[in-house]
mmCIF file of C-alpha atoms in Angstrom:
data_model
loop_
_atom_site.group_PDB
_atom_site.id
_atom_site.type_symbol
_atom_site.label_atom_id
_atom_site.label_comp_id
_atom_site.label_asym_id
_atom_site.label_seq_id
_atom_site.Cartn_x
_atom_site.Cartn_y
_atom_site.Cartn_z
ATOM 1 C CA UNK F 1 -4.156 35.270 -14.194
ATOM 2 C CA UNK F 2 -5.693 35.151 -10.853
ATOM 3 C CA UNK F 3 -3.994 35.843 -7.754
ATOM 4 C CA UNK F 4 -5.867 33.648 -5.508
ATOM 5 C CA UNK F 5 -6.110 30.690 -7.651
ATOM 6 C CA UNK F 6 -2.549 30.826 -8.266
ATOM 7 C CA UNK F 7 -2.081 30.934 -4.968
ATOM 8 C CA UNK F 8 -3.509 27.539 -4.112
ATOM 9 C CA UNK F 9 -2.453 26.087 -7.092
ATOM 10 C CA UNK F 10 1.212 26.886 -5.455
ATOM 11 C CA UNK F 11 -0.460 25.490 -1.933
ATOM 12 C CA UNK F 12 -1.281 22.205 -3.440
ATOM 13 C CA UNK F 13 1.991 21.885 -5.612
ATOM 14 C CA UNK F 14 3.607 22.202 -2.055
ATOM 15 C CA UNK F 15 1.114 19.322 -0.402
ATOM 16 C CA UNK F 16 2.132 16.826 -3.818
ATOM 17 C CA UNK F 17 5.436 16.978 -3.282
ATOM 18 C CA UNK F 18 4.970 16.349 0.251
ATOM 19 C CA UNK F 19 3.028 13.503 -0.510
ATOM 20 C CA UNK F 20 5.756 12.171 -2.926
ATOM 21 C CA UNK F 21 7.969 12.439 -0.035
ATOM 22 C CA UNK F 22 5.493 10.702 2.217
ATOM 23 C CA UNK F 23 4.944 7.852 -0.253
ATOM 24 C CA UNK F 24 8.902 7.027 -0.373
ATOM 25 C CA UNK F 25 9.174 7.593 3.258
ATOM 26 C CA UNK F 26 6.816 4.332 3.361
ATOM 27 C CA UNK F 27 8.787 2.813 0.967
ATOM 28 C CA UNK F 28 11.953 3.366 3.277
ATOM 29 C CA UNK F 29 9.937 1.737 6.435
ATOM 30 C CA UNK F 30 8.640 -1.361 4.117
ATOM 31 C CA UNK F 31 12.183 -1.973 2.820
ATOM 32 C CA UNK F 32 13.540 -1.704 6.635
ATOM 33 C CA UNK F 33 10.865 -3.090 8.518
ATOM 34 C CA UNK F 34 9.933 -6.251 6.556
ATOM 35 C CA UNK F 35 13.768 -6.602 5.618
ATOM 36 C CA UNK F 36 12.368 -6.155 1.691
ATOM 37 C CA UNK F 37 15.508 -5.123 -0.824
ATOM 38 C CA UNK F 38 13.998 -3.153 -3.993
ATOM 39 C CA UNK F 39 14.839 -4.313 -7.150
ATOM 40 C CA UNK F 40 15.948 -2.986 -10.307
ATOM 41 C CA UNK F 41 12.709 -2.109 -11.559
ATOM 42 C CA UNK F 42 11.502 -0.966 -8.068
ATOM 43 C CA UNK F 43 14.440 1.141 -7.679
ATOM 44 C CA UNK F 44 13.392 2.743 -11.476
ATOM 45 C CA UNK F 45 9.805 3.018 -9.894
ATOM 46 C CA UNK F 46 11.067 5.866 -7.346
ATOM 47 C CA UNK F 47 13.403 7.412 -10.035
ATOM 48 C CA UNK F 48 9.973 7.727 -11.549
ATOM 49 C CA UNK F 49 8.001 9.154 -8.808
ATOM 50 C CA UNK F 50 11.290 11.244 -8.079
ATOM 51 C CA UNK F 51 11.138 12.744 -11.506
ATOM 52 C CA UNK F 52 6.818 13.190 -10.601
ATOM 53 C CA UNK F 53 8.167 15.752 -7.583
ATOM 54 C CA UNK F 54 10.763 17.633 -9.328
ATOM 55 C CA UNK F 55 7.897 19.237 -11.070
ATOM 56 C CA UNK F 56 5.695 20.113 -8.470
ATOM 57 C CA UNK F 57 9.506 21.606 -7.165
ATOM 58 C CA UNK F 58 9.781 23.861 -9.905
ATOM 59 C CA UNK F 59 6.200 25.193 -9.414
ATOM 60 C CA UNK F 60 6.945 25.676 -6.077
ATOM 61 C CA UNK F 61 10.515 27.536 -6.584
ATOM 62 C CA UNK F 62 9.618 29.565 -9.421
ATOM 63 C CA UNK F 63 5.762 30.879 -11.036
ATOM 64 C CA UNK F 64 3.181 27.877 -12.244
ATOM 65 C CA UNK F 65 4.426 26.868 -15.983
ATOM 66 C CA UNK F 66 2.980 24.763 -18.199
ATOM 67 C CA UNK F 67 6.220 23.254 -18.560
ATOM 68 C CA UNK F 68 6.262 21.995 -15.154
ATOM 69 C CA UNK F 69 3.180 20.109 -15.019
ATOM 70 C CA UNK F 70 4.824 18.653 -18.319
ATOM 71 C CA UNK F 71 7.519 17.210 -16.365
ATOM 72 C CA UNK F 72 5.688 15.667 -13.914
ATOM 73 C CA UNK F 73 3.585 14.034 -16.472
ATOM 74 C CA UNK F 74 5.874 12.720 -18.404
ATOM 75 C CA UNK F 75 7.953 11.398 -15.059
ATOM 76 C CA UNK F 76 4.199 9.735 -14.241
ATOM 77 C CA UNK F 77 4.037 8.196 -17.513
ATOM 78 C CA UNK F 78 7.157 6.363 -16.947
ATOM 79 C CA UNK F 79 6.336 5.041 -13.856
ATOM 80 C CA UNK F 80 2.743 3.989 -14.943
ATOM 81 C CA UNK F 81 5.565 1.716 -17.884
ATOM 82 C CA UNK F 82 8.061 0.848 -15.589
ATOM 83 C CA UNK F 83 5.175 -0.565 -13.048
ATOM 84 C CA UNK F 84 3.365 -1.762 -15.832
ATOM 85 C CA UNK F 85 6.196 -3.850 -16.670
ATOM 86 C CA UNK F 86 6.350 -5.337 -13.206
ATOM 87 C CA UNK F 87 2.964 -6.484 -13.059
ATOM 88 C CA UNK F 88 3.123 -7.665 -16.517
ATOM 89 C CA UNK F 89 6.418 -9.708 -15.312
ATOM 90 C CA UNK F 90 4.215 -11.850 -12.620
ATOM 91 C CA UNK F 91 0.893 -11.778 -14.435
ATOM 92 C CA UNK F 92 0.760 -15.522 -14.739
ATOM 93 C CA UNK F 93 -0.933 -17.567 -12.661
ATOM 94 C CA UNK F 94 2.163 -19.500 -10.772
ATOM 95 C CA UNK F 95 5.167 -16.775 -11.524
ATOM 96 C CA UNK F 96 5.074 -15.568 -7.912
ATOM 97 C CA UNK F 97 5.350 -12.496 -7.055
ATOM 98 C CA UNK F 98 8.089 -9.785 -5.703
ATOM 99 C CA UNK F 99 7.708 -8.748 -2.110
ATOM 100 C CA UNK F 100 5.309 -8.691 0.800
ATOM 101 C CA UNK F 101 1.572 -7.212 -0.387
ATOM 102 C CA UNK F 102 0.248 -4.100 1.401
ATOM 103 C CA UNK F 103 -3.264 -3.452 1.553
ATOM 104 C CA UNK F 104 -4.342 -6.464 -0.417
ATOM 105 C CA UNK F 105 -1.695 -5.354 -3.048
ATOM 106 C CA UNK F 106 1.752 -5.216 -4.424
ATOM 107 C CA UNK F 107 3.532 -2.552 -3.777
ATOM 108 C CA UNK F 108 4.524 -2.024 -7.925
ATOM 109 C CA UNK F 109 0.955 -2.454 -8.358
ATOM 110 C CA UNK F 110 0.387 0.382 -6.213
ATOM 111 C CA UNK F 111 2.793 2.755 -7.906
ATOM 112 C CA UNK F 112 0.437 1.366 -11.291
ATOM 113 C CA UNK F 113 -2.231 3.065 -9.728
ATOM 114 C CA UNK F 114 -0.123 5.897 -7.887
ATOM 115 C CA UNK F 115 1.051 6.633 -11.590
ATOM 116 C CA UNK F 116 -2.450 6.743 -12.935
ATOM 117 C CA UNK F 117 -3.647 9.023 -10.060
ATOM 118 C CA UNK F 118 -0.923 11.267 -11.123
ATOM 119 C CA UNK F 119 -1.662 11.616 -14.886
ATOM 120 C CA UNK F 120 -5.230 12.476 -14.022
ATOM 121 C CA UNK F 121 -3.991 14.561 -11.105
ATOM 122 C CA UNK F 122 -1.904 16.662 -13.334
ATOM 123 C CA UNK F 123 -3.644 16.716 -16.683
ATOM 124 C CA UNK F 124 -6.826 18.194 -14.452
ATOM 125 C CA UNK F 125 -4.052 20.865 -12.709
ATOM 126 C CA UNK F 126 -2.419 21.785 -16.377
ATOM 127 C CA UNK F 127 -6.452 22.600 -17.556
ATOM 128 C CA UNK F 128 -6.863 25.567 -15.018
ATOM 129 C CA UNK F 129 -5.896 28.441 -16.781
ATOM 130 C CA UNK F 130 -6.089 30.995 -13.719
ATOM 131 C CA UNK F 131 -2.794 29.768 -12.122
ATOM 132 C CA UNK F 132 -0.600 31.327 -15.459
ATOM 133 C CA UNK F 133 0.750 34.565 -16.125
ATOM 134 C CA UNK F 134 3.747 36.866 -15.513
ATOM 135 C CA UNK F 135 2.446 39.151 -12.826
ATOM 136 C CA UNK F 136 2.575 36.419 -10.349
ATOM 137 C CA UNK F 137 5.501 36.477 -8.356
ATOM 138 C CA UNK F 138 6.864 33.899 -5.681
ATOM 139 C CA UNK F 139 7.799 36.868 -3.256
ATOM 140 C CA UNK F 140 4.677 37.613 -3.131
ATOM 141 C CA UNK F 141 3.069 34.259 -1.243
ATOM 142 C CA UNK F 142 2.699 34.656 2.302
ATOM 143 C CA UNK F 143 5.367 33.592 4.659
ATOM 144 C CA UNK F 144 4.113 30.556 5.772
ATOM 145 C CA UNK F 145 3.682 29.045 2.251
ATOM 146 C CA UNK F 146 7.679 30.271 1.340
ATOM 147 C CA UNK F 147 8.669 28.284 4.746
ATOM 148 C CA UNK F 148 6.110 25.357 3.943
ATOM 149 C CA UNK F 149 7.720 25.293 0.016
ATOM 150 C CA UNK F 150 11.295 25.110 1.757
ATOM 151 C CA UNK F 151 10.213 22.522 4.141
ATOM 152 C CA UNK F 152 9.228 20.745 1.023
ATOM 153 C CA UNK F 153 12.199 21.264 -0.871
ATOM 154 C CA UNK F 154 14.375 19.617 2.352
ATOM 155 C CA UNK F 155 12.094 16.549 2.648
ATOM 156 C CA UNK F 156 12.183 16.559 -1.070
ATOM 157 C CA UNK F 157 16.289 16.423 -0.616
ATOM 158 C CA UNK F 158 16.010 14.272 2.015
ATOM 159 C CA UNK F 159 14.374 11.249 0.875
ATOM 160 C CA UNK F 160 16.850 11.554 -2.749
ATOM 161 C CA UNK F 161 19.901 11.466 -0.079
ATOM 162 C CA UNK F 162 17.939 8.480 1.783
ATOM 163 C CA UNK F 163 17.443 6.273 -2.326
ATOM 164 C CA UNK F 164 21.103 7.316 -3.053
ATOM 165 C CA UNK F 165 22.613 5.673 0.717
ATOM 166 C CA UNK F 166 20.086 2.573 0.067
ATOM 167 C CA UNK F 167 20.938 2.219 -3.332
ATOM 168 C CA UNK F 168 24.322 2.050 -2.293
ATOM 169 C CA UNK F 169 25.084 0.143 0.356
ATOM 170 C CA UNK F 170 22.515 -2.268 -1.341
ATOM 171 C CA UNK F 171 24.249 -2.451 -4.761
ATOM 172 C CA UNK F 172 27.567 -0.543 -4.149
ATOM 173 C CA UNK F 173 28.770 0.583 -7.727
ATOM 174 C CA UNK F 174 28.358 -2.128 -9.288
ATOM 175 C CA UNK F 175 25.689 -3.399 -11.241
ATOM 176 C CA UNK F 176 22.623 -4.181 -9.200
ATOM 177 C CA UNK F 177 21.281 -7.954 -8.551
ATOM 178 C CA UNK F 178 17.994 -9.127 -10.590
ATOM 179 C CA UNK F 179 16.819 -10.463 -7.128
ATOM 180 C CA UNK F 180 18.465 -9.422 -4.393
ATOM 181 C CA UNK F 181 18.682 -10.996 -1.202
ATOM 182 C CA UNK F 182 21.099 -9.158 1.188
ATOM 183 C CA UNK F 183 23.057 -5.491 1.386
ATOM 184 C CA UNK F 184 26.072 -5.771 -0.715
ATOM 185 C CA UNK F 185 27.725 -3.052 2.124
ATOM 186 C CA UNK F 186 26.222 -3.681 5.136
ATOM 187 C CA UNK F 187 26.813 -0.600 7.910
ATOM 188 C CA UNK F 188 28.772 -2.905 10.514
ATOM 189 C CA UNK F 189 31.136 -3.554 8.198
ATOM 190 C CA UNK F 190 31.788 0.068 7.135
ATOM 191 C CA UNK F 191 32.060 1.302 11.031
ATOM 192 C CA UNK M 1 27.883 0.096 -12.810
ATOM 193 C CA UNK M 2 25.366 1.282 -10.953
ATOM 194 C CA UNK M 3 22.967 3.177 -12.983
ATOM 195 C CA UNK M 4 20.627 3.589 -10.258
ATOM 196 C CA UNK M 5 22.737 5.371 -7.761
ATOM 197 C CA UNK M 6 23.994 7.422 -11.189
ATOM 198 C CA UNK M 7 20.326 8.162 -11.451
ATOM 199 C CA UNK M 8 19.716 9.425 -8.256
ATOM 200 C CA UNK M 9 22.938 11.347 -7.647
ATOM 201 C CA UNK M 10 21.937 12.921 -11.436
ATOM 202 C CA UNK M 11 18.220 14.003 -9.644
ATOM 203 C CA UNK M 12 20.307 15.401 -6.528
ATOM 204 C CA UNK M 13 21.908 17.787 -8.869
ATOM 205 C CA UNK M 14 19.317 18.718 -10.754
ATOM 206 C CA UNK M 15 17.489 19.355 -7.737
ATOM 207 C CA UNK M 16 19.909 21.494 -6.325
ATOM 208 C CA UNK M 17 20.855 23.121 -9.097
ATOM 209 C CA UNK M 18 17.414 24.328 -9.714
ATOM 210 C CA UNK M 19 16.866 25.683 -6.232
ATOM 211 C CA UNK M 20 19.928 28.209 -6.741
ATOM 212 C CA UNK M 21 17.689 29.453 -9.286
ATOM 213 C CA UNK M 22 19.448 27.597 -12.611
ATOM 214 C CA UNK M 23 16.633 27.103 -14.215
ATOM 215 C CA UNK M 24 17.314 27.276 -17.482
ATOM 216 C CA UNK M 25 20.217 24.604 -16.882
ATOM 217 C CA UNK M 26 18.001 22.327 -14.442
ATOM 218 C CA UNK M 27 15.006 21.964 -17.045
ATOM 219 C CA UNK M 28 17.304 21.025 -19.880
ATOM 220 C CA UNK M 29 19.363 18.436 -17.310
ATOM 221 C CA UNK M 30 15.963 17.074 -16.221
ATOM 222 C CA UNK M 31 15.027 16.165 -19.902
ATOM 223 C CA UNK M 32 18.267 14.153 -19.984
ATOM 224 C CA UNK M 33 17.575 12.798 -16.879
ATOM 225 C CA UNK M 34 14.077 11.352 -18.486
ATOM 226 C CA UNK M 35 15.965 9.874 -21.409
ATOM 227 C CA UNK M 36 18.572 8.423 -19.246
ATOM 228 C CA UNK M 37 15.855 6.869 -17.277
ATOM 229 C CA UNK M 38 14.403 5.675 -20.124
ATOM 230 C CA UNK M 39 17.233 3.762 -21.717
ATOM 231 C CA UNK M 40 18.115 2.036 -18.174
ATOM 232 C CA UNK M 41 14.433 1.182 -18.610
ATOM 233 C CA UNK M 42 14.625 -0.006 -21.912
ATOM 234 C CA UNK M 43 17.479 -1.912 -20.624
ATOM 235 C CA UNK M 44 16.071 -3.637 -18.215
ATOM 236 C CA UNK M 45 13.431 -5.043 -20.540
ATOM 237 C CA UNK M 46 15.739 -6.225 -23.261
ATOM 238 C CA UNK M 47 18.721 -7.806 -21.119
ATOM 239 C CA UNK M 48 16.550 -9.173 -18.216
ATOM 240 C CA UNK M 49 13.678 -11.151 -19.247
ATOM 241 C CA UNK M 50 13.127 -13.499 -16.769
ATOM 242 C CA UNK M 51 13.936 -10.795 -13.773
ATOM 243 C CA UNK M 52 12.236 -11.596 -10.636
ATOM 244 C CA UNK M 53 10.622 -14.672 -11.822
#
């Protein structure tokens, strides 16, 4: 094991999961902005990059594991299916398509490649060897990287609080809509 | 029901649970939290096959 590379292995584990955090955070603004509900398979897309981050979380939280990066995979190879399925869904020439594009793209199409990224991303992570061991110890990271990894953690809890109020007021417990059109609880109506 | 918000609140826990240091508990939860996924997904093929066409 090697202190410095496990380090920054730690560093970047802590800039992923902000950048899972980022990449639902522009989710949020689509979906509010351009007045776009997710659907089921949407909303199964960021249970999927949710389950990417929780990963990188445990990297963060406790030493680099094998296990971890495992996780994360195997989250990213669900949403790689769960996107695939999507695109598969309007892959004929008249289906139409679900939402507005951004970028030139879809946004499930997006997550395709987001999911992709992430396999790579984390298969080329699990192959360096330095970042192992048992003599590595959280406590000893320097204090901005233990405030950074919290700051993390909060977005991290943040943006799951954020899916689980959408989800809600857009569904409410019951079983969500194929397409859906409007919030099934709007916020007017609860105040 | 919604499985989604079921999902999510399920994450949540996980997510805190792990932070208080239950990691033991948290990995094994997040395993069933895969599978769960993965049935809802599985789901969603099956008993919606014309979904957002």
């Amino acid at each position: 094991m090697n202190y410095q590379i496990a380090k920054w292995a730690r560093f970047l584990n802590i800039i992923d999961l902000l950048g899972i955090c980022f990449i639902l955070l522009l989710a949020f603004v689509l979906q509010i902005a351009l007045n776009e509900l997710p659907c089921p398979l949407c909303l199964l897309q960021r249970v999927g990059i949710l389950g990417i981050g929780f990963g990188f979380l445990l990297n963060i939280h406790y030493q680099i594991k094998a296990r971890h990066y495992a996780f994360s995979l195997l989250a990213s190879i669900f949403t790689g299916f769960v996107a695939m399925r999507q695109i598969v869904l309007h892959i004929i020439p008249g289906t139409g398509s679900y939402g507005a594009p951004f970028l030139g793209l879809h946004l499930y199409t997006w997550d395709f490649i987001l999911a992709i990224a992430c396999i790579l991303y984390t298969t080329f992570m699990l192959c360096i060897s330095g970042q192992y061991g048992e003599g590595y110890i959280v406590k000893k990271s320097p204090k901005w990287m233990k405030s950074l990894g919290h700051f993390a953690f909060l977005c991290f809890l943040a943006v799951l609080l954020l899916n689980v109020i959408s989800t809600f007021l857009e569904c409410g417990i019951k079983a969500c809509p194929d397409n859906p059109i409007m919030y099934h609880i709007t916020l007017w109506k609860v105040i | 029901m919604n499985e989604f918000l079921v999902l999510f609140i399920f994450l949540m826990i996980i997510t805190i649970l792990a932070w208080m240091g239950r990691y033991r508990l948290s990995s094994w939860l997040f395993i069933i939290f895969l599978i769960a996924a993965s049935i809802v997904f599985f789901q969603q093929m099956t008993s919606h096959v014309n979904i957002q066409l």
